[in-house]
CSV table of C-alpha atoms in Angstrom, one decimal:
chain,number,residue,atom,x,y,z
E,95,MET,CA,48.4,-88.9,58.9
E,96,GLN,CA,47.0,-85.4,58.4
E,97,SER,CA,44.8,-84.9,61.3
E,98,GLU,CA,41.4,-84.6,61.0
E,99,ASP,CA,40.7,-80.7,61.0
E,100,ALA,CA,43.0,-80.4,57.9
E,101,ILE,CA,41.1,-82.9,56.2
E,102,ASP,CA,37.9,-80.6,57.1
E,103,LEU,CA,39.6,-77.7,55.8
E,104,ARG,CA,40.4,-79.0,52.5
E,105,ARG,CA,36.6,-80.1,52.0
E,106,GLN,CA,35.6,-76.9,52.9
E,107,LEU,CA,37.8,-75.4,50.2
E,108,ARG,CA,36.7,-76.7,47.6
E,109,LEU,CA,33.2,-76.5,48.6
E,110,THR,CA,33.7,-72.7,48.7
E,111,TRP,CA,35.1,-72.8,45.0
E,112,LEU,CA,32.7,-75.3,43.8
E,113,LEU,CA,30.0,-72.4,45.4
E,114,LEU,CA,31.8,-70.0,44.1
E,115,THR,CA,31.7,-71.0,40.3
E,116,VAL,CA,28.1,-72.3,40.4
E,117,VAL,CA,27.6,-68.3,41.4
E,118,ALA,CA,30.0,-67.2,38.3
E,119,VAL,CA,27.9,-69.5,35.8
E,120,VAL,CA,24.8,-68.1,37.3
E,121,PHE,CA,24.8,-64.7,37.9
E,122,VAL,CA,28.1,-63.3,35.9
E,123,TRP,CA,28.3,-65.2,32.8
E,124,PRO,CA,25.0,-64.2,31.3
E,125,THR,CA,26.2,-60.4,31.7
E,126,LEU,CA,29.9,-61.3,30.0
E,127,ARG,CA,28.8,-63.6,27.2
E,128,VAL,CA,26.3,-60.0,26.8
E,129,TRP,CA,28.8,-57.8,26.8
E,130,LEU,CA,31.1,-60.1,24.5
E,131,GLY,CA,28.7,-60.1,22.0
E,132,VAL,CA,28.0,-64.1,22.3
E,133,GLY,CA,24.9,-63.5,23.1
E,134,MET,CA,24.0,-62.1,19.4
E,135,ALA,CA,22.2,-64.7,17.1
E,136,ALA,CA,25.1,-67.2,15.5
E,137,SER,CA,23.8,-66.7,12.4
E,138,GLY,CA,23.1,-63.2,12.0
E,139,THR,CA,19.7,-63.7,10.6
E,140,PRO,CA,18.4,-60.0,10.3
E,141,ARG,CA,14.9,-59.0,12.9
E,142,THR,CA,11.6,-59.4,11.5
E,143,VAL,CA,9.7,-56.2,9.8
E,144,THR,CA,6.7,-55.5,11.2
E,145,PRO,CA,4.4,-54.8,9.0
E,146,ARG,CA,3.0,-50.7,9.1
E,147,GLY,CA,-0.5,-51.6,7.9
E,148,GLU,CA,-1.7,-48.6,5.2
E,149,LEU,CA,0.0,-44.4,5.2
E,150,ALA,CA,-2.3,-42.4,7.9
E,151,GLU,CA,-4.7,-40.6,5.5
E,152,PHE,CA,-2.8,-37.3,6.2
E,153,GLU,CA,0.4,-38.9,5.2
E,154,GLN,CA,-1.1,-40.6,1.9
E,155,SER,CA,-2.8,-36.9,1.0
E,156,THR,CA,0.1,-35.5,1.2
E,157,VAL,CA,1.9,-38.4,-0.7
E,158,GLU,CA,-0.5,-37.6,-3.4
E,159,LEU,CA,-0.2,-33.3,-3.1
E,160,PHE,CA,3.7,-34.2,-3.5
E,161,ARG,CA,3.4,-37.0,-6.6
E,162,THR,CA,0.3,-34.5,-8.6
E,163,VAL,CA,2.5,-30.7,-7.8
E,164,SER,CA,6.1,-32.0,-7.5
E,165,PRO,CA,6.1,-31.9,-12.1
E,166,SER,CA,4.5,-28.3,-12.2
E,167,VAL,CA,8.0,-27.0,-9.8
E,168,VAL,CA,11.5,-26.1,-11.6
E,169,TYR,CA,14.5,-25.2,-10.4
E,170,LEU,CA,16.5,-22.2,-11.6
E,171,THR,CA,20.2,-21.6,-11.9
E,172,THR,CA,21.3,-18.3,-13.3
E,173,ARG,CA,24.3,-16.9,-14.7
E,174,SER,CA,25.8,-13.0,-14.5
E,175,ARG,CA,28.1,-11.3,-17.5
E,176,ILE,CA,31.2,-9.4,-14.9
E,177,ALA,CA,34.7,-8.3,-16.1
E,178,SER,CA,37.3,-10.7,-16.7
E,179,PRO,CA,39.9,-9.7,-14.1
E,180,PHE,CA,42.7,-11.0,-16.8
E,181,SER,CA,40.9,-9.3,-20.1
E,182,ARG,CA,38.8,-6.7,-21.4
E,183,ARG,CA,36.7,-9.4,-22.1
E,184,ALA,CA,33.6,-10.0,-20.6
E,185,ILE,CA,32.2,-13.5,-18.7
E,186,GLU,CA,29.9,-15.2,-17.3
E,187,VAL,CA,29.8,-16.9,-13.7
E,188,ASP,CA,27.4,-18.9,-11.6
E,189,ALA,CA,25.2,-15.9,-9.9
E,190,GLY,CA,22.3,-17.7,-7.9
E,191,SER,CA,19.9,-20.1,-7.6
E,192,GLY,CA,16.5,-20.0,-7.0
E,193,SER,CA,12.5,-22.4,-7.0
E,194,GLY,CA,9.4,-22.0,-9.9
E,195,PHE,CA,6.9,-23.0,-10.7
E,196,MET,CA,4.5,-23.2,-14.7
E,197,TRP,CA,2.0,-21.0,-15.1
E,198,ASP,CA,0.0,-21.8,-17.8
E,199,GLU,CA,1.1,-24.4,-21.0
E,200,PHE,CA,3.4,-22.4,-23.2
E,201,GLY,CA,5.7,-22.2,-21.0
E,202,HIS,CA,5.4,-19.8,-18.9
E,203,ILE,CA,7.4,-19.9,-15.3
E,204,VAL,CA,6.8,-17.8,-12.3
E,205,THR,CA,9.2,-16.5,-9.8
E,206,ASN,CA,11.1,-13.7,-7.7
E,207,PHE,CA,11.7,-10.5,-9.1
E,208,HIS,CA,15.0,-11.2,-6.8
E,209,VAL,CA,15.9,-13.9,-7.8
E,210,LEU,CA,16.9,-12.6,-11.5
E,211,GLN,CA,18.3,-9.1,-10.5
E,212,GLU,CA,21.4,-9.8,-11.2
E,213,ALA,CA,21.2,-12.4,-13.6
E,214,SER,CA,22.2,-12.2,-17.7
E,215,SER,CA,21.1,-15.5,-18.2
E,216,ALA,CA,19.2,-18.3,-16.1
E,217,LYS,CA,18.5,-22.1,-17.0
E,218,VAL,CA,15.2,-23.7,-15.7
E,219,VAL,CA,15.6,-27.4,-15.0
E,220,LEU,CA,12.0,-29.7,-14.7
E,221,TRP,CA,11.3,-32.5,-12.7
E,222,ASP,CA,12.5,-35.2,-15.3
E,223,GLN,CA,16.2,-33.6,-15.0
E,224,SER,CA,16.0,-31.8,-18.7
E,225,SER,CA,16.9,-28.7,-18.4
E,226,TYR,CA,16.1,-25.7,-21.1
E,227,GLU,CA,17.1,-22.3,-21.7
E,228,ALA,CA,14.7,-18.9,-20.6
E,229,THR,CA,13.8,-16.3,-21.7
E,230,LEU,CA,13.0,-12.7,-19.1
E,231,ILE,CA,9.7,-11.9,-20.5
E,232,GLY,CA,9.4,-9.1,-17.9
E,233,GLY,CA,8.6,-8.8,-13.9
E,234,SER,CA,7.5,-6.4,-11.4
E,235,ALA,CA,9.9,-5.6,-8.5
E,236,ASP,CA,7.4,-3.9,-6.5
E,237,HIS,CA,5.6,-7.3,-5.9
E,238,ASP,CA,9.3,-9.0,-6.4
E,239,LEU,CA,7.2,-11.1,-9.2
E,240,ALA,CA,9.2,-12.2,-12.6
E,241,VAL,CA,7.7,-14.6,-15.2
E,242,LEU,CA,10.5,-16.5,-17.7
E,243,LYS,CA,10.0,-18.6,-20.9
E,244,ILE,CA,11.0,-21.6,-22.1
E,245,ASN,CA,10.3,-23.6,-25.1
E,246,ALA,CA,9.3,-27.8,-23.7
E,247,ALA,CA,7.1,-30.6,-25.5
E,248,ALA,CA,3.7,-29.9,-24.1
E,249,ALA,CA,3.7,-33.1,-22.3
E,250,LYS,CA,6.3,-31.7,-19.7
E,251,LEU,CA,4.6,-27.9,-19.4
E,252,LEU,CA,2.2,-28.9,-16.0
E,253,PRO,CA,0.7,-25.6,-14.7
E,254,VAL,CA,-0.1,-26.0,-10.7
E,255,ALA,CA,-4.0,-25.3,-10.4
E,256,ILE,CA,-4.8,-21.6,-9.4
E,257,GLY,CA,-6.4,-20.9,-6.0
E,258,THR,CA,-7.3,-18.2,-3.5
E,259,SER,CA,-5.6,-16.3,-1.0
E,260,GLY,CA,-8.1,-14.1,0.5
E,261,ASP,CA,-10.3,-17.1,1.9
E,262,LEU,CA,-7.1,-18.3,4.1
E,263,LEU,CA,-7.2,-19.4,7.7
E,264,VAL,CA,-4.8,-19.1,10.4
E,265,GLY,CA,-4.1,-22.6,11.3
E,266,GLN,CA,-4.9,-24.1,8.2
E,267,ALA,CA,-1.8,-26.1,6.5
E,268,VAL,CA,0.1,-25.2,4.1
E,269,PHE,CA,2.4,-26.9,1.9
E,270,ALA,CA,6.0,-25.4,-0.1
E,271,ILE,CA,8.2,-27.4,-2.7
E,272,GLY,CA,11.6,-26.0,-3.9
E,273,ASN,CA,14.5,-26.3,-3.9
E,274,PRO,CA,16.6,-24.8,-0.5
E,275,PHE,CA,20.0,-25.0,-1.3
E,276,GLY,CA,20.0,-26.4,-4.5
E,277,LEU,CA,18.0,-29.2,-2.8
E,278,ASN,CA,15.7,-29.5,-6.1
E,279,GLN,CA,12.0,-31.0,-5.1
E,280,THR,CA,11.6,-31.5,-1.6
E,281,LEU,CA,8.7,-30.7,0.0
E,282,THR,CA,8.4,-28.7,3.5
E,283,THR,CA,5.0,-28.2,5.2
E,284,GLY,CA,3.5,-26.6,7.9
E,285,VAL,CA,0.5,-23.4,8.9
E,286,VAL,CA,-0.2,-20.3,8.3
E,287,SER,CA,1.0,-18.6,11.5
E,288,ALA,CA,-0.6,-15.5,10.4
E,289,LYS,CA,-2.1,-13.0,7.8
E,290,SER,CA,-2.2,-9.3,6.3
E,291,ARG,CA,2.1,-9.0,7.3
E,292,SER,CA,4.1,-6.5,5.1
E,293,ILE,CA,7.6,-7.0,3.5
E,294,ASP,CA,10.0,-4.7,1.2
E,295,SER,CA,10.1,-5.2,-2.2
E,296,PRO,CA,13.6,-4.9,-3.9
E,297,THR,CA,12.8,-1.3,-4.5
E,298,GLY,CA,11.7,-0.7,-0.9
E,299,ARG,CA,8.2,-0.8,-1.0
E,300,SER,CA,6.5,-2.0,0.4
E,301,ILE,CA,4.1,-5.8,-0.4
E,302,GLU,CA,0.7,-5.9,1.7
E,303,ASP,CA,-1.5,-9.1,2.6
E,304,VAL,CA,1.6,-10.9,3.0
E,305,ILE,CA,0.6,-14.5,4.2
E,306,GLN,CA,3.6,-15.4,7.4
E,307,ILE,CA,3.9,-19.2,7.3
E,308,ASP,CA,5.8,-21.3,9.7
E,309,ALA,CA,6.9,-24.0,6.8
E,310,ALA,CA,10.7,-24.3,6.4
E,311,ILE,CA,11.6,-21.7,4.2
E,312,ASN,CA,15.5,-21.0,3.0
E,313,PRO,CA,17.6,-20.2,0.6
E,314,GLY,CA,17.3,-21.7,-2.4
E,315,ASN,CA,13.2,-21.7,-2.4
E,316,SER,CA,12.6,-18.0,-3.4
E,317,GLY,CA,10.4,-18.6,-6.3
E,318,GLY,CA,8.9,-21.5,-5.2
E,319,PRO,CA,4.8,-22.2,-5.0
E,320,LEU,CA,3.2,-22.3,-1.2
E,321,LEU,CA,0.2,-24.7,-1.8
E,322,ASP,CA,-3.6,-25.4,0.2
E,323,SER,CA,-4.3,-29.5,1.3
E,324,ALA,CA,-6.0,-29.6,-2.5
E,325,GLY,CA,-2.7,-28.6,-4.2
E,326,ARG,CA,-3.6,-25.7,-5.1
E,327,LEU,CA,-1.7,-22.3,-5.6
E,328,ILE,CA,-1.7,-19.8,-2.9
E,329,GLY,CA,1.4,-17.8,-2.8
E,330,VAL,CA,5.2,-17.9,-4.1
E,331,ASN,CA,7.7,-18.0,-1.6
E,332,THR,CA,9.9,-14.8,-1.3
E,333,ALA,CA,11.8,-14.3,2.1
E,334,ILE,CA,12.3,-15.7,5.3
E,335,TYR,CA,13.2,-13.6,9.1
E,336,SER,CA,16.2,-15.1,10.1
E,337,PRO,CA,19.4,-13.7,11.9
E,338,SER,CA,20.8,-16.4,10.4
E,339,GLY,CA,19.7,-16.7,7.1
E,340,THR,CA,18.2,-19.4,7.8
E,341,SER,CA,15.1,-20.8,8.4
E,342,ALA,CA,13.6,-19.6,12.1
E,343,GLY,CA,9.9,-20.8,11.5
E,344,VAL,CA,9.3,-17.1,10.5
E,345,GLY,CA,8.9,-17.7,6.5
E,346,PHE,CA,6.8,-15.2,4.3
E,347,SER,CA,4.4,-16.0,0.6
E,348,ILE,CA,3.2,-13.3,-1.6
E,349,PRO,CA,-0.7,-13.9,-1.7
E,350,VAL,CA,-1.4,-15.7,-5.3
E,351,ASP,CA,-4.4,-13.0,-5.6
E,352,THR,CA,-1.4,-10.7,-5.9
E,353,VAL,CA,0.5,-13.0,-8.5
E,354,ASN,CA,-3.1,-13.9,-10.1
E,355,ARG,CA,-3.4,-10.2,-11.0
E,356,VAL,CA,0.4,-9.3,-11.7
E,357,VAL,CA,1.6,-12.0,-13.6
E,358,PRO,CA,-1.3,-11.8,-16.8
E,359,GLN,CA,0.1,-8.5,-17.1
E,360,ILE,CA,3.4,-8.6,-17.5
E,361,ILE,CA,3.0,-12.1,-19.6
E,362,ALA,CA,0.8,-9.7,-22.1
E,363,ASN,CA,2.9,-6.4,-21.7
E,364,GLY,CA,6.6,-6.8,-20.1
E,365,ARG,CA,5.4,-5.2,-17.1
E,366,TYR,CA,2.9,-4.6,-15.0
E,367,ALA,CA,1.0,-1.1,-14.7
E,368,PRO,CA,-1.7,-0.2,-11.9
E,369,PRO,CA,-5.2,1.1,-12.4
E,370,GLN,CA,-4.4,5.0,-12.6
E,371,LEU,CA,-6.3,7.4,-10.4
E,372,GLY,CA,-5.4,10.8,-13.0
E,373,VAL,CA,-4.0,12.3,-10.2
E,374,ARG,CA,-0.1,13.5,-8.9
E,375,VAL,CA,1.6,13.6,-5.5
E,376,ILE,CA,4.3,14.9,-3.6
E,377,ALA,CA,4.7,13.0,-1.1
E,378,GLU,CA,6.7,15.9,0.5
E,379,LEU,CA,4.1,18.2,-0.1
E,380,SER,CA,1.1,16.2,1.1
E,381,ASP,CA,2.9,15.6,4.1
E,382,ALA,CA,3.2,18.6,5.3
E,383,VAL,CA,0.0,19.6,4.5
E,384,THR,CA,-1.8,16.8,6.8
E,385,GLN,CA,0.2,17.4,9.4
E,386,ARG,CA,-0.3,21.0,9.9
E,387,LEU,CA,-4.4,20.1,9.5
E,388,GLY,CA,-3.8,17.2,11.7
E,389,VAL,CA,-5.2,14.5,9.8
E,390,GLU,CA,-4.1,11.2,7.8
E,391,GLY,CA,-4.0,11.1,4.6
E,392,VAL,CA,-3.2,12.1,0.5
E,393,LEU,CA,-3.2,15.5,-0.6
E,394,ILE,CA,-4.0,15.4,-4.7
E,395,PHE,CA,-1.2,17.9,-5.9
E,396,HIS,CA,-2.3,17.7,-10.0
E,397,VAL,CA,-5.0,16.2,-12.1
E,398,VAL,CA,-5.0,14.5,-14.9
E,399,PRO,CA,-7.1,16.9,-17.7
E,400,GLY,CA,-9.5,14.6,-18.2
E,401,GLY,CA,-8.1,11.0,-16.5
E,402,PRO,CA,-10.5,10.0,-14.1
E,403,ALA,CA,-10.0,11.9,-11.4
E,404,ASP,CA,-10.9,15.1,-13.5
E,405,ARG,CA,-14.5,13.7,-14.5
E,406,ALA,CA,-15.3,12.8,-11.1
E,407,GLY,CA,-14.5,16.4,-9.9
E,408,LEU,CA,-11.6,16.2,-7.5
E,409,ARG,CA,-9.8,18.8,-7.1
E,410,GLU,CA,-6.4,20.0,-7.6
E,411,THR,CA,-3.4,21.7,-4.9
E,412,VAL,CA,-3.3,25.4,-6.0
E,413,ILE,CA,-0.2,27.5,-5.3
E,414,GLY,CA,0.3,31.1,-6.1
E,415,GLN,CA,3.6,32.9,-7.0
E,416,SER,CA,4.8,32.3,-3.4
E,417,SER,CA,2.5,30.0,-1.2
E,418,LEU,CA,-0.2,27.8,-0.8
E,419,VAL,CA,-3.5,29.1,-2.1
E,420,ARG,CA,-5.9,26.2,-1.7
E,421,PRO,CA,-5.1,22.8,-1.1
E,422,GLY,CA,-6.8,19.7,-3.2
E,423,ASP,CA,-8.8,17.9,-1.8
E,424,ILE,CA,-6.7,15.1,0.7
E,425,ILE,CA,-7.8,11.1,0.2
E,426,GLN,CA,-8.8,8.8,2.8
E,427,LYS,CA,-10.4,6.2,1.6
E,428,ILE,CA,-10.1,4.1,-1.8
E,429,GLY,CA,-12.8,1.3,-1.8
E,430,GLU,CA,-12.7,-0.7,1.4
E,431,LYS,CA,-8.9,0.8,2.2
E,432,THR,CA,-7.9,3.3,4.5
E,433,VAL,CA,-5.3,6.1,2.9
E,434,ARG,CA,-2.7,7.1,5.1
E,435,ASP,CA,0.1,7.4,2.1
E,436,MET,CA,1.4,6.6,-0.5
E,437,ASN,CA,2.2,3.2,-0.3
E,438,ASP,CA,-1.7,2.8,1.0
E,439,MET,CA,-2.8,4.6,-2.4
E,440,LEU,CA,-1.0,2.1,-4.6
E,441,GLU,CA,-1.9,-1.2,-2.3
E,442,ALA,CA,-5.0,0.6,-2.4
E,443,LEU,CA,-5.5,0.9,-6.6
E,444,GLU,CA,-3.7,-2.6,-7.2
E,445,ARG,CA,-6.7,-4.3,-5.3
E,446,HIS,CA,-8.9,-3.1,-8.3
E,447,SER,CA,-8.9,-3.4,-12.1
E,448,VAL,CA,-8.8,-0.6,-15.2
E,449,GLY,CA,-12.6,0.3,-15.7
E,450,GLN,CA,-13.6,-0.6,-12.8
E,451,THR,CA,-15.5,1.9,-10.4
E,452,VAL,CA,-14.5,2.8,-7.3
E,453,THR,CA,-15.7,4.8,-4.6
E,454,VAL,CA,-13.5,7.7,-3.2
E,455,GLU,CA,-13.4,9.0,0.1
E,456,TYR,CA,-11.3,12.7,0.3
E,457,LEU,CA,-11.5,15.7,3.0
E,458,ARG,CA,-12.3,19.1,0.9
E,459,GLU,CA,-12.6,22.4,3.2
E,460,GLY,CA,-13.0,20.1,6.3
E,461,GLN,CA,-15.6,18.5,5.3
E,462,THR,CA,-15.3,14.5,3.9
E,463,GLU,CA,-17.1,14.0,0.6
E,464,SER,CA,-16.7,11.0,-1.6
E,465,VAL,CA,-17.5,10.1,-5.3
E,466,ASP,CA,-17.3,7.2,-7.3
E,467,VAL,CA,-14.7,7.2,-10.0
E,468,VAL,CA,-13.7,4.7,-13.1
E,469,LEU,CA,-9.8,3.4,-13.0
E,470,GLN,CA,-8.1,3.4,-16.1
């Protein structure tokens, strides 16, 4: 016969197990069932979608901008002709890709000169994926601009609206549409980071008044449009500053004021010819004379007879048999732009047009003088 102590011990053990079971059910099982996935809805029903309401105003305007302008943006692929390693015949190979945009309703396409620099042929792909072989009309390497032409139905030729770049403000919103890495119809956004930057053109000559932006610009964006919030063209995307070759938040765009001056001449003449002052300059001689005199400017070596400078009375350099007899006038300012070297002088002239009258400030025998010159 069991003792009362043994019976009490068994009761206590049963009570202990009962308490442990209750604790496990209350505290351990909820965690365990979640871990095992038992806590998910048995039916696997998707979560209820929360309505988002209308797009924010800035989102809606961005959507509308892309919807309006993207049909004007094209994707360019180029091919180059090389000698076949297996025969003497020339073959065409893929050379690269880029972006462009429709300039007018006649099928003219604007892009960067460097996109086409090594190309023997180019194909233009439109927004609807239709493609056309393009004809090169001409270009200006000094401005990194080129013009192609395609023969497409009028309904597909949707020129982008033209804006201005002279009144841009740092911090102003900008939008870039292009084909980075061959991914066509890509939109990136940012702001004007700075103005009046200078970058080198394919010829090494500097392009002035360039727009700096932080919108992502990558290989393949070259030649695509930079737009303001009204969807107007304000620049042509041309370069990035990045050690890796990909976007680092520093992109550059040729200002539309330059584009709108250069492109019409390319369309009309196949090339761009800046207004002429009618003078010739020898850079080495100009540098030597200005350094000796301790002044800045461009020395006139020769005045073209009957040209604008000649009619205005500007003086050329006189050289004897072995020495400089009399230095010519030293141009120091054209219009509103200070002239320190040849690049400055060319840039100053390009701000004006043929037939326009500009004031030229120059140094003659130590005295600063000025005269009005009609450019040709």
